[in-house]
CSV table of C-alpha atoms in Angstrom, one decimal:
chain,number,residue,atom,x,y,z
A,1,MET,CA,0.0,0.0,0.0
A,2,THR,CA,2.4,2.7,-1.2
A,3,THR,CA,0.2,4.8,-3.4
A,4,PRO,CA,-0.3,8.2,-1.7
A,5,LEU,CA,-3.6,9.8,-1.2
A,6,ALA,CA,-3.0,12.5,-3.7
A,7,ASN,CA,-3.0,10.1,-6.6
A,8,TYR,CA,-6.5,8.9,-5.8
A,9,LEU,CA,-7.7,12.5,-5.5
A,10,ILE,CA,-6.2,13.4,-8.8
A,11,LEU,CA,-7.9,10.5,-10.5
A,12,ALA,CA,-11.2,11.6,-9.0
A,13,ALA,CA,-10.6,15.1,-10.2
A,14,LEU,CA,-9.9,13.9,-13.7
A,15,LEU,CA,-13.0,11.7,-13.7
A,16,PHE,CA,-15.1,14.6,-12.4
A,17,GLY,CA,-13.8,16.9,-15.2
A,18,ILE,CA,-14.5,14.3,-17.9
A,19,GLY,CA,-18.0,13.9,-16.6
A,20,LEU,CA,-18.6,17.6,-16.4
A,21,ALA,CA,-17.3,18.3,-19.9
A,22,GLY,CA,-19.3,15.5,-21.3
A,23,ALA,CA,-22.5,16.6,-19.5
A,24,LEU,CA,-22.0,20.1,-20.8
A,25,ALA,CA,-21.1,19.2,-24.4
A,26,ARG,CA,-23.2,16.3,-25.5
A,27,ARG,CA,-26.6,16.6,-27.0
A,28,ASN,CA,-28.2,13.3,-26.0
A,29,ALA,CA,-30.1,13.3,-22.7
A,30,VAL,CA,-28.9,9.7,-21.9
A,31,LEU,CA,-25.3,10.7,-22.3
A,32,VAL,CA,-25.7,13.7,-20.0
A,33,LEU,CA,-27.0,11.3,-17.4
A,34,ILE,CA,-23.9,9.1,-17.9
A,35,GLY,CA,-21.8,12.2,-17.4
A,36,LEU,CA,-23.7,12.9,-14.1
A,37,GLU,CA,-23.0,9.3,-13.0
A,38,LEU,CA,-19.3,9.8,-13.7
A,39,MET,CA,-19.3,12.9,-11.5
A,40,LEU,CA,-21.1,11.0,-8.7
A,41,ASN,CA,-18.5,8.2,-8.9
A,42,ALA,CA,-15.7,10.7,-8.6
A,43,ALA,CA,-17.2,11.9,-5.4
A,44,ASN,CA,-17.6,8.3,-4.1
A,45,LEU,CA,-13.9,7.6,-4.9
A,46,ASN,CA,-12.9,10.6,-2.8
A,47,PHE,CA,-15.0,9.3,0.1
A,48,ILE,CA,-13.4,5.8,-0.1
A,49,ALA,CA,-9.9,7.3,-0.4
A,50,PHE,CA,-10.3,9.6,2.5
A,51,TRP,CA,-11.8,6.7,4.6
A,52,ARG,CA,-8.8,4.4,3.8
A,53,PHE,CA,-6.3,7.1,4.6
A,54,SER,CA,-8.0,8.4,7.7
A,55,PRO,CA,-6.5,7.9,11.2
A,56,HIS,CA,-9.7,6.0,12.3
A,57,PRO,CA,-10.8,3.8,9.5
A,58,GLU,CA,-12.5,1.4,11.9
A,59,MET,CA,-15.4,4.0,12.2
A,60,LEU,CA,-16.5,3.0,8.7
A,61,THR,CA,-18.1,6.4,8.1
A,62,GLY,CA,-16.8,7.0,4.6
A,63,LEU,CA,-17.8,3.5,3.6
A,64,MET,CA,-21.4,4.0,4.9
A,65,PHE,CA,-21.7,7.3,3.1
A,66,VAL,CA,-20.7,5.7,-0.2
A,67,LEU,CA,-23.2,2.9,0.3
A,68,PHE,CA,-26.0,5.3,0.7
A,69,SER,CA,-24.7,7.5,-2.1
A,70,ILE,CA,-24.7,4.5,-4.5
A,71,ALA,CA,-28.3,3.7,-3.5
A,72,ILE,CA,-29.4,7.3,-4.1
A,73,ALA,CA,-27.6,7.3,-7.5
A,74,ALA,CA,-29.5,4.2,-8.5
A,75,ALA,CA,-32.8,5.9,-7.6
A,76,GLU,CA,-31.8,9.0,-9.5
A,77,VAL,CA,-30.9,7.1,-12.7
A,78,ALA,CA,-34.2,5.2,-12.6
A,79,VAL,CA,-36.2,8.4,-12.4
A,80,GLY,CA,-34.0,10.3,-14.8
A,81,LEU,CA,-34.2,7.6,-17.5
A,82,ALA,CA,-38.0,7.3,-17.0
A,83,LEU,CA,-38.2,11.1,-17.6
A,84,VAL,CA,-36.1,10.8,-20.8
A,85,ILE,CA,-38.3,8.1,-22.1
A,86,ALA,CA,-41.5,10.1,-21.2
A,87,ILE,CA,-40.2,13.2,-23.0
A,88,TYR,CA,-39.1,11.0,-25.9
A,89,ARG,CA,-42.7,9.7,-26.2
A,90,HIS,CA,-44.0,13.3,-26.5
A,91,ARG,CA,-41.3,15.0,-28.6
A,92,ARG,CA,-39.9,12.0,-30.6
A,93,THR,CA,-36.4,13.0,-29.8
A,94,ALA,CA,-33.8,12.7,-27.1
A,95,GLN,CA,-31.7,15.7,-28.2
A,96,LEU,CA,-31.5,18.2,-25.4
A,97,ASP,CA,-31.4,21.3,-27.6
A,98,ARG,CA,-34.8,20.5,-29.0
A,99,PHE,CA,-36.5,20.5,-25.6
A,100,ASP,CA,-36.9,24.3,-25.8
A,101,SER,CA,-40.6,24.8,-25.1
A,102,LEU,CA,-39.9,26.8,-21.9
A,103,LYS,CA,-37.1,28.9,-23.5
A,104,GLY,CA,-37.9,32.6,-23.4
B,1,MET,CA,5.6,-1.3,-6.2
B,2,LEU,CA,3.0,-3.9,-7.3
B,3,ASN,CA,0.4,-1.8,-5.6
B,4,GLU,CA,1.3,1.2,-7.8
B,5,ILE,CA,1.2,-0.8,-11.0
B,6,VAL,CA,-2.3,-2.1,-10.1
B,7,PHE,CA,-3.4,1.4,-9.3
B,8,LEU,CA,-2.1,2.8,-12.5
B,9,LEU,CA,-3.7,0.0,-14.6
B,10,CYS,CA,-7.1,0.5,-12.9
B,11,ALA,CA,-6.9,4.3,-13.2
B,12,ALA,CA,-6.0,3.9,-16.9
B,13,VAL,CA,-9.0,1.6,-17.5
B,14,THR,CA,-11.3,4.1,-15.7
B,15,LEU,CA,-10.1,7.2,-17.5
B,16,VAL,CA,-10.0,5.6,-20.9
B,17,GLY,CA,-13.5,4.2,-20.4
B,18,ALA,CA,-14.8,7.6,-19.2
B,19,VAL,CA,-13.3,9.5,-22.1
B,20,ALA,CA,-14.6,7.0,-24.6
B,21,ALA,CA,-18.0,7.1,-23.0
B,22,MET,CA,-18.1,10.8,-23.5
B,23,MET,CA,-16.6,11.0,-27.0
B,24,MET,CA,-18.0,8.0,-29.0
B,25,ARG,CA,-20.7,8.6,-31.6
B,26,ASN,CA,-22.6,5.4,-31.2
B,27,LEU,CA,-24.7,5.5,-28.0
B,28,VAL,CA,-24.5,1.8,-27.3
B,29,HIS,CA,-20.7,2.0,-27.5
B,30,CYS,CA,-20.9,4.9,-25.0
B,31,ALA,CA,-23.0,2.8,-22.6
B,32,LEU,CA,-20.5,-0.1,-22.8
B,33,CYS,CA,-17.5,2.2,-22.2
B,34,ALA,CA,-19.3,3.7,-19.2
B,35,ALA,CA,-19.7,0.2,-17.8
B,36,GLY,CA,-16.0,-0.3,-18.3
B,37,ALA,CA,-15.2,2.9,-16.4
B,38,PHE,CA,-17.5,1.8,-13.5
B,39,ALA,CA,-15.8,-1.6,-13.4
B,40,GLY,CA,-12.4,0.1,-13.2
B,41,LEU,CA,-13.6,2.1,-10.3
B,42,ALA,CA,-14.8,-1.1,-8.6
B,43,ALA,CA,-11.3,-2.5,-9.0
B,44,ILE,CA,-9.9,0.7,-7.4
B,45,TYR,CA,-12.3,0.2,-4.4
B,46,LEU,CA,-11.1,-3.3,-4.0
B,47,GLN,CA,-7.5,-2.1,-4.1
B,48,LEU,CA,-8.4,0.4,-1.3
B,49,ASP,CA,-9.6,-2.6,0.9
B,50,ALA,CA,-13.2,-1.6,0.6
B,51,GLU,CA,-14.4,-5.0,-0.6
B,52,PHE,CA,-18.1,-4.6,0.2
B,53,VAL,CA,-18.4,-1.2,-1.7
B,54,GLY,CA,-16.4,-2.7,-4.6
B,55,PHE,CA,-18.8,-5.6,-5.0
B,56,ALA,CA,-21.8,-3.2,-4.5
B,57,GLN,CA,-20.4,-1.1,-7.3
B,58,VAL,CA,-20.1,-4.1,-9.6
B,59,LEU,CA,-23.7,-5.2,-8.8
B,60,ILE,CA,-25.3,-1.8,-9.0
B,61,TYR,CA,-23.4,0.2,-11.5
B,62,VAL,CA,-21.9,-2.5,-13.9
B,63,GLY,CA,-25.1,-4.6,-13.5
B,64,ALA,CA,-28.2,-2.5,-13.0
B,65,ILE,CA,-27.4,1.0,-14.1
B,66,ALA,CA,-25.5,-0.1,-17.3
B,67,ILE,CA,-28.5,-2.2,-18.3
B,68,LEU,CA,-30.9,0.6,-17.6
B,69,ILE,CA,-28.8,3.0,-19.7
B,70,VAL,CA,-28.7,0.4,-22.6
B,71,PHE,CA,-32.5,0.1,-22.4
B,72,ALA,CA,-33.0,3.8,-22.4
B,73,VAL,CA,-30.7,4.1,-25.4
B,74,LEU,CA,-32.6,1.5,-27.3
B,75,LEU,CA,-36.0,3.0,-26.4
B,76,THR,CA,-35.0,6.5,-27.5
B,77,ARG,CA,-33.4,6.0,-30.9
B,78,GLY,CA,-36.4,5.8,-33.1
B,79,GLY,CA,-36.7,8.8,-35.4
B,80,ASP,CA,-33.4,10.6,-34.9
B,81,VAL,CA,-30.6,8.2,-36.0
B,82,GLN,CA,-28.9,10.2,-38.7
B,83,PRO,CA,-25.3,9.2,-39.1
B,84,SER,CA,-24.4,12.8,-40.0
B,85,ALA,CA,-26.3,14.5,-37.2
B,86,ALA,CA,-24.1,16.4,-34.7
B,87,THR,CA,-23.6,14.6,-31.4
B,88,THR,CA,-22.6,17.8,-29.5
B,89,SER,CA,-24.8,20.6,-28.3
B,90,PRO,CA,-24.6,24.0,-30.1
B,91,SER,CA,-22.7,25.4,-27.1
B,92,TRP,CA,-20.3,22.4,-26.8
B,93,TRP,CA,-17.2,24.6,-26.9
B,94,MET,CA,-18.2,25.9,-23.4
B,95,GLY,CA,-18.0,22.4,-21.9
B,96,LEU,CA,-14.3,21.7,-22.5
B,97,PRO,CA,-12.9,24.9,-21.0
B,98,VAL,CA,-15.2,24.6,-18.0
B,99,GLY,CA,-14.2,21.0,-17.4
B,100,ALA,CA,-10.5,21.8,-17.8
B,101,LEU,CA,-10.7,24.8,-15.5
B,102,VAL,CA,-12.4,22.7,-12.8
B,103,VAL,CA,-9.7,20.0,-13.1
B,104,ALA,CA,-6.9,22.5,-13.1
B,105,CYS,CA,-8.3,24.1,-9.9
B,106,LEU,CA,-8.7,20.7,-8.2
B,107,ILE,CA,-5.3,19.4,-9.1
B,108,GLY,CA,-3.7,22.7,-8.2
B,109,SER,CA,-5.1,22.6,-4.7
B,110,ILE,CA,-4.4,18.9,-4.3
B,111,MET,CA,-0.7,19.4,-5.3
B,112,ALA,CA,-0.4,22.4,-3.0
B,113,SER,CA,-1.4,20.4,0.0
B,114,PRO,CA,1.5,18.5,1.6
B,115,ARG,CA,-0.7,16.6,4.0
B,116,LEU,CA,-2.2,14.7,1.2
B,117,LEU,CA,1.1,12.9,0.4
B,118,ARG,CA,0.7,10.8,3.6
B,119,LEU,CA,0.6,7.0,3.4
B,120,PRO,CA,-2.4,5.0,4.7
B,121,SER,CA,-2.9,3.5,8.1
B,122,GLN,CA,-2.0,-0.2,8.2
B,123,ASN,CA,-4.2,-3.2,8.6
B,124,VAL,CA,-7.5,-1.8,7.6
B,125,HIS,CA,-10.2,-4.3,7.1
B,126,ALA,CA,-13.9,-3.7,6.9
B,127,PRO,CA,-15.6,-7.1,7.3
B,128,VAL,CA,-19.2,-7.4,6.1
B,129,LYS,CA,-20.2,-8.4,9.6
B,130,GLN,CA,-19.0,-5.1,11.0
B,131,ILE,CA,-20.7,-3.2,8.2
B,132,GLY,CA,-24.0,-5.0,8.9
B,133,GLU,CA,-23.7,-4.3,12.6
B,134,ARG,CA,-23.1,-0.6,11.9
B,135,LEU,CA,-26.1,-0.5,9.5
B,136,MET,CA,-28.4,-2.1,12.1
B,137,ASN,CA,-27.3,0.1,15.0
B,138,GLN,CA,-25.8,3.5,14.3
B,139,PHE,CA,-27.1,3.9,10.7
B,140,VAL,CA,-30.5,2.2,11.0
B,141,MET,CA,-32.4,5.5,10.5
B,142,PRO,CA,-30.7,6.4,7.2
B,143,LEU,CA,-31.1,2.8,6.1
B,144,GLU,CA,-34.8,2.9,6.6
B,145,THR,CA,-35.0,6.3,4.9
B,146,VAL,CA,-33.1,5.0,1.9
B,147,GLY,CA,-35.5,2.1,1.7
B,148,LEU,CA,-38.4,4.5,1.6
B,149,LEU,CA,-36.7,6.6,-1.0
B,150,LEU,CA,-36.0,3.6,-3.2
B,151,THR,CA,-39.6,2.6,-3.0
B,152,ALA,CA,-40.8,6.1,-3.9
B,153,ALA,CA,-38.3,6.3,-6.8
B,154,LEU,CA,-39.4,3.0,-8.1
B,155,LEU,CA,-43.1,3.9,-8.0
B,156,GLY,CA,-42.3,7.3,-9.5
B,157,ALA,CA,-40.3,5.8,-12.4
B,158,VAL,CA,-43.1,3.4,-13.2
B,159,VAL,CA,-45.8,6.2,-13.0
B,160,ILE,CA,-43.7,8.5,-15.2
B,161,GLY,CA,-42.9,5.7,-17.7
B,162,LEU,CA,-46.5,4.5,-18.0
B,163,ARG,CA,-48.2,5.2,-21.3
B,164,GLU,CA,-50.9,7.8,-20.8
B,165,PRO,CA,-54.4,6.4,-21.2
B,166,ARG,CA,-56.3,7.6,-24.2
B,167,LYS,CA,-59.0,10.0,-23.5
B,168,PRO,CA,-62.4,8.3,-23.8
B,169,GLU,CA,-64.5,9.5,-26.8
B,170,SER,CA,-67.0,12.1,-25.7
B,171,ASN,CA,-69.8,10.7,-27.9
B,172,ALA,CA,-69.3,7.1,-26.7
B,173,PRO,CA,-72.4,5.5,-25.3
């Protein structure tokens, strides 16, 4: 176990940046959801890394937070994809720049 | 030494999968690459001695969420599959600098902090028995709340996804 904590944090930062850039740049609603998932996973990686390198890892707090975070991410994906499919049924498209009914 | 090689391999799989998931044109390929990135993250969790979270990641992300994404891709590619259509939004050029700026700020602050170079505490193990005891004692209230939230989300997803019933004809007998 010789990899320092900073390497894990840099990996999480890169993953967050990739997810953010993808969520901002892509047109398809499903791909924007995948970008959101990548950002959530980067946050989870930070929790696990800080838990592993903390002075009291036997408290298991970071681990518990990640378990709850994964459960909430699963709920979020289920509702988000149901919304995408419902909008697709009305508008016949999943391209985000064509969902502009509320645009002023 | 071996530990660093394993970390670098898993990090490479994760980053390549994430970049491919965000850059490929074919949506099914994007979903598969995202599943690869999630699997790489699960391997990193295992390398960090968090076995339970690693296997939960495999079950939930690589199993359930990847399948959900593939289903959504297949259900939403009816009319608008033109090979020449743009895959990026009209303001896509905003995305890359914003992402690069965020990454630069984060990496700059990580590098500037000398405390983050410390090595981990030894002999960490989180057995499933201990996690279960914690879930049943200290974290029982959040556990129940998550159960309620998952039920509500499941019902909500079904209700949103239901086909709307056709309005009955006004002149029907």
